[in-house]
PDB file of C-alpha atoms in Angstrom:
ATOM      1  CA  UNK A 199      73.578  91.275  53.813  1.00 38.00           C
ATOM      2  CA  UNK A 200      76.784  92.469  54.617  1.00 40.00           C
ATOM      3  CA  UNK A 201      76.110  94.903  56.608  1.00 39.00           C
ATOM      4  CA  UNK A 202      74.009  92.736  58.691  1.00 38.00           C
ATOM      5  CA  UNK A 203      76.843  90.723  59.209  1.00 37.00           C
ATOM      6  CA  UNK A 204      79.346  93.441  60.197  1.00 41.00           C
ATOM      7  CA  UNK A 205      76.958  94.511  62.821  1.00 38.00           C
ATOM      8  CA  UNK A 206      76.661  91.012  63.953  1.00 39.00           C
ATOM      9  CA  UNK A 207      80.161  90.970  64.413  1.00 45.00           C
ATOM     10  CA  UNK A 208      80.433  93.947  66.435  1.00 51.00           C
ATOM     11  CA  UNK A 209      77.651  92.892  68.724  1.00 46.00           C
ATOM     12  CA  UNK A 210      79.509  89.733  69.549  1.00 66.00           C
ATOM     13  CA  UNK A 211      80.932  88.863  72.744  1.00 80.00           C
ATOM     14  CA  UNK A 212      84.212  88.745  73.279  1.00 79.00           C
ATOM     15  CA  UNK A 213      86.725  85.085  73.348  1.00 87.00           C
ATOM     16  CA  UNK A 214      88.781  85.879  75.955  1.00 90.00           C
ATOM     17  CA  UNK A 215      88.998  89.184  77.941  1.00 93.00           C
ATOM     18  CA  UNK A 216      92.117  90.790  80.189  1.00 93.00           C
ATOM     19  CA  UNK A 217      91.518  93.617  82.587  1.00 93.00           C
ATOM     20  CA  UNK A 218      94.946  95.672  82.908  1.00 93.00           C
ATOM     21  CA  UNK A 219      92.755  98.349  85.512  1.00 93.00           C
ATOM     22  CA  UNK A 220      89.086  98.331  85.807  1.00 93.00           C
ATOM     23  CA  UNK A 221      89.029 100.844  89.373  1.00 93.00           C
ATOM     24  CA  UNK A 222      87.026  98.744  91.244  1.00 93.00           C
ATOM     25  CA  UNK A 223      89.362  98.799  94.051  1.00 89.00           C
ATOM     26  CA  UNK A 224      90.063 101.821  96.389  1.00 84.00           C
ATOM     27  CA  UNK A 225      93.296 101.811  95.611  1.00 88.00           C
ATOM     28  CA  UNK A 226      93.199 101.088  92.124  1.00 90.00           C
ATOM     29  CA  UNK A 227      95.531 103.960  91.413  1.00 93.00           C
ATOM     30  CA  UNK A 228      98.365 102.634  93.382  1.00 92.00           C
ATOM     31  CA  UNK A 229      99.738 101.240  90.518  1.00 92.00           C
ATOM     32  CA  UNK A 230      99.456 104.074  88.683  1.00 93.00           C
ATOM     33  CA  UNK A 231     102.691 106.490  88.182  1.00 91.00           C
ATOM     34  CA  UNK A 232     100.553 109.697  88.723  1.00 90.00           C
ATOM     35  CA  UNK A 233     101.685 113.138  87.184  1.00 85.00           C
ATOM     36  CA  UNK A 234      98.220 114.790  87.881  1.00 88.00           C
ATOM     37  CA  UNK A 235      95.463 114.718  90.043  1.00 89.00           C
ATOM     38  CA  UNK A 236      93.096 111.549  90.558  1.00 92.00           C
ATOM     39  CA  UNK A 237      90.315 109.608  92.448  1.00 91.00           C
ATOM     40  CA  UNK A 238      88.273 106.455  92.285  1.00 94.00           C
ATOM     41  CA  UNK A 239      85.021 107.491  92.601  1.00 93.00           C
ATOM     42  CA  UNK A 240      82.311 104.589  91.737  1.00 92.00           C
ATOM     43  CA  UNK A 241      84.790 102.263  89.789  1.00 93.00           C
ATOM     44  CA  UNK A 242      85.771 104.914  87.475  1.00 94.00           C
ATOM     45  CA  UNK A 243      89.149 106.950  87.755  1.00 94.00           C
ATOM     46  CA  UNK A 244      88.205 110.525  87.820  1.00 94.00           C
ATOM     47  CA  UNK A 245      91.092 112.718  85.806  1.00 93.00           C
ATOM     48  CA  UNK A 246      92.208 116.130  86.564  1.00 91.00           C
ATOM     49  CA  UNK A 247      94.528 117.013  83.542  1.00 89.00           C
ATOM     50  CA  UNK A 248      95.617 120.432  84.254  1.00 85.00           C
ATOM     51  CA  UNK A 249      98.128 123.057  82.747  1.00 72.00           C
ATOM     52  CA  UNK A 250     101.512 123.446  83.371  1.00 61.00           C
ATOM     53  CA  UNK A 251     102.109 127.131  84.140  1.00 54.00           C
ATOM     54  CA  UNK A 252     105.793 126.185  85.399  1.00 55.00           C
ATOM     55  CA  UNK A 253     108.218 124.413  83.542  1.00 53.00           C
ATOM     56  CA  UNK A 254     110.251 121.732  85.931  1.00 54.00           C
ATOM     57  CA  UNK A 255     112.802 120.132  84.907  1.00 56.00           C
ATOM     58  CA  UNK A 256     112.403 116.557  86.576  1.00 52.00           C
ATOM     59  CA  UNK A 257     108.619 116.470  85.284  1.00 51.00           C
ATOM     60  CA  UNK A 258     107.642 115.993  81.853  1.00 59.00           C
ATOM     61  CA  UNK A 259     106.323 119.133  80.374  1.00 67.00           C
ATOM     62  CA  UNK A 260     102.351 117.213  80.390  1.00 78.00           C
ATOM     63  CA  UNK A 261     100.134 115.786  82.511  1.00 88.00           C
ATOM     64  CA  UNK A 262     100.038 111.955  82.413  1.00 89.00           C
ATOM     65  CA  UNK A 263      99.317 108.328  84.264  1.00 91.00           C
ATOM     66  CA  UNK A 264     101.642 105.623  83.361  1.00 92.00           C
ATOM     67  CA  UNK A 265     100.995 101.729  84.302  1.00 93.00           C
ATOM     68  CA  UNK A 266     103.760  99.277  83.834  1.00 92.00           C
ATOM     69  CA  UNK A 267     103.735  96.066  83.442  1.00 91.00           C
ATOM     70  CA  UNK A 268     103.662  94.300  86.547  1.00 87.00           C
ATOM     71  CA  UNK A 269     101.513  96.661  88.240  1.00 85.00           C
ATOM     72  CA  UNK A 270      98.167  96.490  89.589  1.00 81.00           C
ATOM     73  CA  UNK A 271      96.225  94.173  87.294  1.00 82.00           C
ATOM     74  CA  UNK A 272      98.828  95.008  84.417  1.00 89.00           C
ATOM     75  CA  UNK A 273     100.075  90.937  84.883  1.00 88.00           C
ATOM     76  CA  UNK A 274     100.839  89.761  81.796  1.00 88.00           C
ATOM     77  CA  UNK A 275     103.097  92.302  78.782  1.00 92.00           C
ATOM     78  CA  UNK A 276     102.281  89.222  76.302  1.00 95.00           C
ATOM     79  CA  UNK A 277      99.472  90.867  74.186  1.00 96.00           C
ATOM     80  CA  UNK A 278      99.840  88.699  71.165  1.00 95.00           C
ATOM     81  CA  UNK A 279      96.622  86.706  72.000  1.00 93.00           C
ATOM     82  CA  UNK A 280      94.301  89.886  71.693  1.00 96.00           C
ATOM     83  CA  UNK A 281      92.991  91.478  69.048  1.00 96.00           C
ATOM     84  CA  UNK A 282      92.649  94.963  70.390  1.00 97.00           C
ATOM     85  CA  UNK A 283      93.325  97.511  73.658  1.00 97.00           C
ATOM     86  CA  UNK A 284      90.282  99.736  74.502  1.00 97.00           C
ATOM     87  CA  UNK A 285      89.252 101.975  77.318  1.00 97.00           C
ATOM     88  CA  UNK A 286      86.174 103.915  78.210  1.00 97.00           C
ATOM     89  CA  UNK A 287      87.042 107.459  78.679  1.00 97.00           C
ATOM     90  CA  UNK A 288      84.499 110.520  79.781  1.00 97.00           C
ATOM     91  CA  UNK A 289      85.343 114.054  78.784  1.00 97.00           C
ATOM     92  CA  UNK A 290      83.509 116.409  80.938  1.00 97.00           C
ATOM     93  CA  UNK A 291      84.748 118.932  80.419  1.00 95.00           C
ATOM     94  CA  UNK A 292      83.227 122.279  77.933  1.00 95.00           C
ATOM     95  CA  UNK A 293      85.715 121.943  75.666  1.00 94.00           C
ATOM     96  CA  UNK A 294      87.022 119.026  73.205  1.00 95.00           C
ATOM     97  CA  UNK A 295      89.807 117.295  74.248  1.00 95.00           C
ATOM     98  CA  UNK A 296      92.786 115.461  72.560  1.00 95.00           C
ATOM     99  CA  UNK A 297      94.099 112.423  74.490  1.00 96.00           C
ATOM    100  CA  UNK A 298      97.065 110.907  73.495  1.00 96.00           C
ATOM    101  CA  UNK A 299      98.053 107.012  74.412  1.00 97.00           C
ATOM    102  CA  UNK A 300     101.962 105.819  74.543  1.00 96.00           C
ATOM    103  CA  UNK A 301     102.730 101.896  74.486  1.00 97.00           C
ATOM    104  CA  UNK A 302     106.192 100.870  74.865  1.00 97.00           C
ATOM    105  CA  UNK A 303     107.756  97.287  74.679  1.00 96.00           C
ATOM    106  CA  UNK A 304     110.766  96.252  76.798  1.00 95.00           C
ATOM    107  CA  UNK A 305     113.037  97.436  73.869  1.00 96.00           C
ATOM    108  CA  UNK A 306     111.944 101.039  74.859  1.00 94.00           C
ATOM    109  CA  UNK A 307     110.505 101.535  71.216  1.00 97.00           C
ATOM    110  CA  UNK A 308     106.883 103.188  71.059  1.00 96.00           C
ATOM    111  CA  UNK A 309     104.079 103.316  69.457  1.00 97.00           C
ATOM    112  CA  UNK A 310     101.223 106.520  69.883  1.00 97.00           C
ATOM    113  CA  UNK A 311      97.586 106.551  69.201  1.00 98.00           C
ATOM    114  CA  UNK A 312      95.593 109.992  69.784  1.00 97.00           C
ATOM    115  CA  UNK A 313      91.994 109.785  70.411  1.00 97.00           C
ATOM    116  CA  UNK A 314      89.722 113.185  70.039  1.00 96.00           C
ATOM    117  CA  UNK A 315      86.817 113.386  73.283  1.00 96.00           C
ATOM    118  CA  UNK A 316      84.131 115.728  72.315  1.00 97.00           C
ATOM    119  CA  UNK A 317      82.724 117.615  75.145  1.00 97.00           C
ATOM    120  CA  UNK A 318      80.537 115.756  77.905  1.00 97.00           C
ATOM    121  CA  UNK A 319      80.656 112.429  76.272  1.00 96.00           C
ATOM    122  CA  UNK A 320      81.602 108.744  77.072  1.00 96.00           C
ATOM    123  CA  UNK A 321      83.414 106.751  73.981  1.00 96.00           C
ATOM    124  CA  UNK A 322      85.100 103.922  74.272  1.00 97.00           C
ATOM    125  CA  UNK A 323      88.675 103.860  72.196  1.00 97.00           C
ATOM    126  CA  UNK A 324      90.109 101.214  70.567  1.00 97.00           C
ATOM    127  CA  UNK A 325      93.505 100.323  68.985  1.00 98.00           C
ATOM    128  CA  UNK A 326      94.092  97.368  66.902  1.00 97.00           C
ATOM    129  CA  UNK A 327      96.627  95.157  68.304  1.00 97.00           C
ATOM    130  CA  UNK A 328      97.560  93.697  64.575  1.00 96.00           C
ATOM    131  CA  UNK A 329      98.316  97.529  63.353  1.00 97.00           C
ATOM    132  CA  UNK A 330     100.180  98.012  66.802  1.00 97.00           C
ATOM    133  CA  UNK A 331     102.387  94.909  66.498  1.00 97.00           C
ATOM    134  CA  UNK A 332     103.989  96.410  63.590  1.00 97.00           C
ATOM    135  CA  UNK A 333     105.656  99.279  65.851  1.00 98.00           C
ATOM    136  CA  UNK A 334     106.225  97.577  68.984  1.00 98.00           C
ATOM    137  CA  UNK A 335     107.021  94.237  70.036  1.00 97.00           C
ATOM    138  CA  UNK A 336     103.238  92.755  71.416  1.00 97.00           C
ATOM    139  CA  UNK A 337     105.208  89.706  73.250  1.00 96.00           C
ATOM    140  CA  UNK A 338     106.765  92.305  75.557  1.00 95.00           C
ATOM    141  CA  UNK A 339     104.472  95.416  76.291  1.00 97.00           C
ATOM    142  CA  UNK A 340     105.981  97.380  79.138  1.00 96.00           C
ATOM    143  CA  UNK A 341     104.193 100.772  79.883  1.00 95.00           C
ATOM    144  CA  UNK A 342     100.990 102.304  79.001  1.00 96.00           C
ATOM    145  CA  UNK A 343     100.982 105.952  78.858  1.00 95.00           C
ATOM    146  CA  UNK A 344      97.978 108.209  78.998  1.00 95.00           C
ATOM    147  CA  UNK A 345      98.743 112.249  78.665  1.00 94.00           C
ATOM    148  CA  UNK A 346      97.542 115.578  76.976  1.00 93.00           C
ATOM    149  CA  UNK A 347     100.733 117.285  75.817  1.00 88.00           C
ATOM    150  CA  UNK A 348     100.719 120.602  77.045  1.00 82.00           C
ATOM    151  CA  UNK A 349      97.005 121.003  77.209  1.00 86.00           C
ATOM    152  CA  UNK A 350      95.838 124.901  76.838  1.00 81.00           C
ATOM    153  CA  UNK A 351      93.330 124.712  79.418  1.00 87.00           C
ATOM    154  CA  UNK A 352      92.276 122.121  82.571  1.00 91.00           C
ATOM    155  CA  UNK A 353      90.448 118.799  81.660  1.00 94.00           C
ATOM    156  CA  UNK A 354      88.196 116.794  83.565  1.00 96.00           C
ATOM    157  CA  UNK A 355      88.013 112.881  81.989  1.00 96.00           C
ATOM    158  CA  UNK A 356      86.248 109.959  83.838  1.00 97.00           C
ATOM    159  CA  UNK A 357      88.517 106.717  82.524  1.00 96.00           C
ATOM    160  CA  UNK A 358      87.304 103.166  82.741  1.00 96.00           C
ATOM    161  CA  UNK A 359      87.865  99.636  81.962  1.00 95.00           C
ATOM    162  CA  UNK A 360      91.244  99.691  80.680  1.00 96.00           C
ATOM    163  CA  UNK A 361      91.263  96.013  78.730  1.00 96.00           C
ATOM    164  CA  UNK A 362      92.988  93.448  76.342  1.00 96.00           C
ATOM    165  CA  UNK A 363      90.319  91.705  74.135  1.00 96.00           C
ATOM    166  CA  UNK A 364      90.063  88.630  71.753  1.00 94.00           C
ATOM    167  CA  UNK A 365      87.207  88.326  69.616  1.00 86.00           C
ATOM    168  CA  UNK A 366      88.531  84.965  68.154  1.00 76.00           C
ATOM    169  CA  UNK A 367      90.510  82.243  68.731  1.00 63.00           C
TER     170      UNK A 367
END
């Protein structure tokens, strides 16, 4: 019986969704601070994460894409009504990947979640906004941070509906 009502709960619709990027528009990635190369192809944001092979000293040492608050679709940085962030995310690469997600509050204190993509497969992550609230402050989210530090070999990752949801009231 319980179980049937766990996967009840998961197959539920949502309260109350927020899109912070969803790529539907051309230039979706306008709003994006971009340290590597991307497209929108098909409402998806197609990822090139590649290797540094030269050290610079005004660039963080990893590839990354940064969207803060008050960009793009990225309208509100008051989180406290949602239970959790997710975002569908494509590795197509041969080789696993680890992808690691920064979000900081307006205090400049951060919280990181890693998330491991197997090879040629589409997951969606999630982060629970209750855990997160005890690092950062969920009333003022700033900047979310997507990057592989110092990744051994290039990356290809498809990334997709970057959203806030609430599953109750």
């Amino acid at each position: 019986m319980a179980v049937l009502l766990w996967v009840g709960a998961a197959l539920a619709e949502p309260v109350a969704v927020h899109v912070l990027d969803d790529f539907e528009r051309s230039d979706a990635l306008a709003a994006w601070d971009l340290d590597l190369g991307a497209h929108v192809d098909q409402g998806q944001a197609e990822l090139n994460f590649r290797r540094r092979r030269v050290w610079q000293i005004w660039r963080d040492p990893w590839p990354s894409l940064r969207l803060s608050h008050g960009a793009g679709l990225f309208s509100s940085g008051d989180w406290r009504g949602y239970g959790r962030l997710e975002f569908a995310v494509e590795n197509r690469s041969t080789l696993a990947a680890l992808l690691k997600l920064r979000v900081d509050d307006e205090s400049g204190t951060r919280a990181t979640r890693l998330f491991s993509l197997p090879p040629q497969v589409r997951r969606t992550c999630r982060v629970d906004l209750g855990l997160l609230g005890r690092e950062i402050d969920l009333h003022e989210v700033a900047l979310i941070d997507l990057y592989m530090s110092h990744p051994v070999r290039d990356y290809a990752l498809v990334l997709d509906d970057i959203r806030l949801v609430a599953d109750t009231l």
